[in-house]
Amino acid sequence: MYSIQQENELIHMAQHGNKTACEQLLQAYTGLLHKMAHRYQHTPSGRELSEDAPGILALAFMESVHAFDSSRGVHFAAFLQSHLQGALYKALRKTCTCNLHTAHPAANGTDAPWYNLVESPAPTPERIITARDELSRLSRQLSTADKQLLSLLYYHELPQNTIARLLHLSPQTVSKRKQKLLAQLKKLA
């Protein structure tokens, strides 16, 4: 590995078109690129991206080299890792969106028809992204009081009695508001 000063000099030379410097940087971060390329292979969208991941990451690497500014005091490795993660996130999100709009999703390399595939109920990056997007959409339609109750119930995981004390309400009122909120969310979804 290089010292921070040597690495910054290599980055500066690569930004000005020095191919040797760019190759040396790429060589130094090959392990990180390889690790990131295999990060989501256990997910359905990750398997679909497995062939494209090295190219996506190589492009993100080059963009990171050209966008990096050493005067900001950030180490290149941290800057690079966030850009690589962002590139993979965008690609996964695009794949998820594409699969939602596809009439016949790919069978993920199996001979079985797509409708016979049984996916694990475990959280995957795709499900987390979809859930966050849906929760964000739903929360825009809630009142401030409902958002507060939702946060206390599910984000902070407080018991209803504690919430009742915090909001100066009776436990029965909190229970009724919770039921009303859940019904409203089901209606919006």
PDB file of C-alpha atoms in Angstrom, residues 25-134:
ATOM      1  CA  LEU A  25      -4.283   2.771  -8.002  1.00  0.00           C
ATOM      2  CA  LEU A  26      -6.494   0.123  -9.538  1.00  0.00           C
ATOM      3  CA  GLN A  27      -3.974  -2.555  -8.546  1.00  0.00           C
ATOM      4  CA  ALA A  28      -3.926  -1.238  -4.955  1.00  0.00           C
ATOM      5  CA  TYR A  29      -7.734  -1.405  -4.661  1.00  0.00           C
ATOM      6  CA  THR A  30      -8.388  -4.634  -6.579  1.00  0.00           C
ATOM      7  CA  GLY A  31      -9.281  -6.455  -3.348  1.00  0.00           C
ATOM      8  CA  LEU A  32     -11.911  -3.888  -2.414  1.00  0.00           C
ATOM      9  CA  LEU A  33     -13.408  -3.983  -5.915  1.00  0.00           C
ATOM     10  CA  HIS A  34     -13.520  -7.784  -5.812  1.00  0.00           C
ATOM     11  CA  LYS A  35     -15.137  -7.794  -2.357  1.00  0.00           C
ATOM     12  CA  MET A  36     -17.758  -5.239  -3.434  1.00  0.00           C
ATOM     13  CA  ALA A  37     -18.517  -7.179  -6.648  1.00  0.00           C
ATOM     14  CA  HIS A  38     -19.449 -10.267  -4.607  1.00  0.00           C
ATOM     15  CA  ARG A  39     -21.269  -8.439  -1.837  1.00  0.00           C
ATOM     16  CA  TYR A  40     -24.841  -9.022  -3.066  1.00  0.00           C
ATOM     17  CA  GLN A  41     -24.491 -12.285  -4.977  1.00  0.00           C
ATOM     18  CA  HIS A  42     -26.742 -14.079  -2.484  1.00  0.00           C
ATOM     19  CA  THR A  43     -29.724 -11.902  -3.489  1.00  0.00           C
ATOM     20  CA  PRO A  44     -31.846 -12.375  -6.629  1.00  0.00           C
ATOM     21  CA  SER A  45     -30.975  -8.955  -8.065  1.00  0.00           C
ATOM     22  CA  GLY A  46     -27.371  -9.420  -7.019  1.00  0.00           C
ATOM     23  CA  ARG A  47     -27.201 -12.638  -9.048  1.00  0.00           C
ATOM     24  CA  GLU A  48     -28.578 -10.751 -12.039  1.00  0.00           C
ATOM     25  CA  LEU A  49     -25.885  -8.100 -11.558  1.00  0.00           C
ATOM     26  CA  SER A  50     -23.038 -10.561 -10.989  1.00  0.00           C
ATOM     27  CA  GLU A  51     -21.744 -10.266 -14.556  1.00  0.00           C
ATOM     28  CA  ASP A  52     -22.136  -6.482 -14.648  1.00  0.00           C
ATOM     29  CA  ALA A  53     -20.815  -5.733 -11.147  1.00  0.00           C
ATOM     30  CA  PRO A  54     -17.098  -5.630 -12.072  1.00  0.00           C
ATOM     31  CA  GLY A  55     -17.792  -3.180 -14.896  1.00  0.00           C
ATOM     32  CA  ILE A  56     -20.058  -1.033 -12.733  1.00  0.00           C
ATOM     33  CA  LEU A  57     -17.419  -0.930 -10.014  1.00  0.00           C
ATOM     34  CA  ALA A  58     -14.577  -0.199 -12.455  1.00  0.00           C
ATOM     35  CA  LEU A  59     -16.531   2.750 -13.820  1.00  0.00           C
ATOM     36  CA  ALA A  60     -17.329   3.940 -10.286  1.00  0.00           C
ATOM     37  CA  PHE A  61     -13.619   3.605  -9.447  1.00  0.00           C
ATOM     38  CA  MET A  62     -12.628   5.841 -12.365  1.00  0.00           C
ATOM     39  CA  GLU A  63     -15.328   8.371 -11.462  1.00  0.00           C
ATOM     40  CA  SER A  64     -14.070   8.351  -7.870  1.00  0.00           C
ATOM     41  CA  VAL A  65     -10.490   8.989  -8.965  1.00  0.00           C
ATOM     42  CA  HIS A  66     -11.577  11.966 -11.059  1.00  0.00           C
ATOM     43  CA  ALA A  67     -13.961  13.350  -8.409  1.00  0.00           C
ATOM     44  CA  PHE A  68     -11.599  12.975  -5.428  1.00  0.00           C
ATOM     45  CA  ASP A  69     -10.291  16.164  -3.807  1.00  0.00           C
ATOM     46  CA  SER A  70      -7.504  15.542  -1.282  1.00  0.00           C
ATOM     47  CA  SER A  71      -7.846  19.052   0.157  1.00  0.00           C
ATOM     48  CA  ARG A  72     -11.096  18.043   1.889  1.00  0.00           C
ATOM     49  CA  GLY A  73      -9.224  15.852   4.357  1.00  0.00           C
ATOM     50  CA  VAL A  74     -11.030  12.621   3.476  1.00  0.00           C
ATOM     51  CA  HIS A  75      -8.998   9.483   2.869  1.00  0.00           C
ATOM     52  CA  PHE A  76      -9.393   8.116  -0.654  1.00  0.00           C
ATOM     53  CA  ALA A  77     -10.301   4.618   0.569  1.00  0.00           C
ATOM     54  CA  ALA A  78     -13.344   5.939   2.451  1.00  0.00           C
ATOM     55  CA  PHE A  79     -14.323   8.159  -0.468  1.00  0.00           C
ATOM     56  CA  LEU A  80     -13.938   5.245  -2.887  1.00  0.00           C
ATOM     57  CA  GLN A  81     -15.894   2.798  -0.758  1.00  0.00           C
ATOM     58  CA  SER A  82     -18.858   5.168  -0.483  1.00  0.00           C
ATOM     59  CA  HIS A  83     -18.847   5.719  -4.263  1.00  0.00           C
ATOM     60  CA  LEU A  84     -18.647   1.981  -4.944  1.00  0.00           C
ATOM     61  CA  GLN A  85     -21.494   1.319  -2.516  1.00  0.00           C
ATOM     62  CA  GLY A  86     -23.542   4.071  -4.177  1.00  0.00           C
ATOM     63  CA  ALA A  87     -22.929   2.622  -7.646  1.00  0.00           C
ATOM     64  CA  LEU A  88     -24.021  -0.846  -6.511  1.00  0.00           C
ATOM     65  CA  TYR A  89     -27.046   0.599  -4.722  1.00  0.00           C
ATOM     66  CA  LYS A  90     -28.144   2.424  -7.898  1.00  0.00           C
ATOM     67  CA  ALA A  91     -27.662  -0.695  -9.992  1.00  0.00           C
ATOM     68  CA  LEU A  92     -29.598  -2.864  -7.501  1.00  0.00           C
ATOM     69  CA  ARG A  93     -32.365  -0.299  -7.310  1.00  0.00           C
ATOM     70  CA  LYS A  94     -32.579  -0.132 -11.101  1.00  0.00           C
ATOM     71  CA  THR A  95     -32.704  -3.935 -11.310  1.00  0.00           C
ATOM     72  CA  CYS A  96     -35.436  -4.092  -8.659  1.00  0.00           C
ATOM     73  CA  THR A  97     -37.473  -1.437 -10.462  1.00  0.00           C
ATOM     74  CA  CYS A  98     -36.971  -3.212 -13.778  1.00  0.00           C
ATOM     75  CA  ASN A  99     -38.093  -6.529 -12.275  1.00  0.00           C
ATOM     76  CA  LEU A 100     -41.234  -4.910 -10.908  1.00  0.00           C
ATOM     77  CA  HIS A 101     -42.187  -3.784 -14.407  1.00  0.00           C
ATOM     78  CA  THR A 102     -41.285  -7.049 -16.153  1.00  0.00           C
ATOM     79  CA  ALA A 103     -44.101  -9.412 -17.054  1.00  0.00           C
ATOM     80  CA  HIS A 104     -41.910 -12.526 -16.839  1.00  0.00           C
ATOM     81  CA  PRO A 105     -38.939 -12.116 -14.487  1.00  0.00           C
ATOM     82  CA  ALA A 106     -35.850 -14.186 -15.179  1.00  0.00           C
ATOM     83  CA  ALA A 107     -35.604 -17.550 -13.470  1.00  0.00           C
ATOM     84  CA  ASN A 108     -32.187 -16.641 -12.028  1.00  0.00           C
ATOM     85  CA  GLY A 109     -30.314 -19.286 -13.986  1.00  0.00           C
ATOM     86  CA  THR A 110     -32.542 -22.230 -13.070  1.00  0.00           C
ATOM     87  CA  ASP A 111     -34.597 -24.386 -15.403  1.00  0.00           C
ATOM     88  CA  ALA A 112     -37.688 -24.012 -13.247  1.00  0.00           C
ATOM     89  CA  PRO A 113     -40.304 -21.519 -14.351  1.00  0.00           C
ATOM     90  CA  TRP A 114     -40.204 -18.190 -12.520  1.00  0.00           C
ATOM     91  CA  TYR A 115     -43.523 -18.785 -10.762  1.00  0.00           C
ATOM     92  CA  ASN A 116     -42.173 -21.903  -9.006  1.00  0.00           C
ATOM     93  CA  LEU A 117     -39.344 -20.037  -7.323  1.00  0.00           C
ATOM     94  CA  VAL A 118     -39.720 -19.720  -3.568  1.00  0.00           C
ATOM     95  CA  GLU A 119     -37.684 -16.927  -2.064  1.00  0.00           C
ATOM     96  CA  SER A 120     -36.517 -16.783   1.497  1.00  0.00           C
ATOM     97  CA  PRO A 121     -38.521 -14.430   3.727  1.00  0.00           C
ATOM     98  CA  ALA A 122     -35.232 -13.092   5.132  1.00  0.00           C
ATOM     99  CA  PRO A 123     -34.576  -9.379   4.573  1.00  0.00           C
ATOM    100  CA  THR A 124     -32.638  -8.692   1.386  1.00  0.00           C
ATOM    101  CA  PRO A 125     -31.266  -5.375   0.134  1.00  0.00           C
ATOM    102  CA  GLU A 126     -34.082  -5.243  -2.410  1.00  0.00           C
ATOM    103  CA  ARG A 127     -36.760  -5.752   0.231  1.00  0.00           C
ATOM    104  CA  ILE A 128     -35.162  -3.179   2.509  1.00  0.00           C
ATOM    105  CA  ILE A 129     -35.006  -0.612  -0.317  1.00  0.00           C
ATOM    106  CA  THR A 130     -38.593  -1.300  -1.329  1.00  0.00           C
ATOM    107  CA  ALA A 131     -39.796  -1.127   2.276  1.00  0.00           C
ATOM    108  CA  ARG A 132     -37.986   2.187   2.860  1.00  0.00           C
ATOM    109  CA  ASP A 133     -39.472   3.686  -0.293  1.00  0.00           C
ATOM    110  CA  GLU A 134     -42.967   2.505   0.638  1.00  0.00           C
TER     111      GLU A 134
END
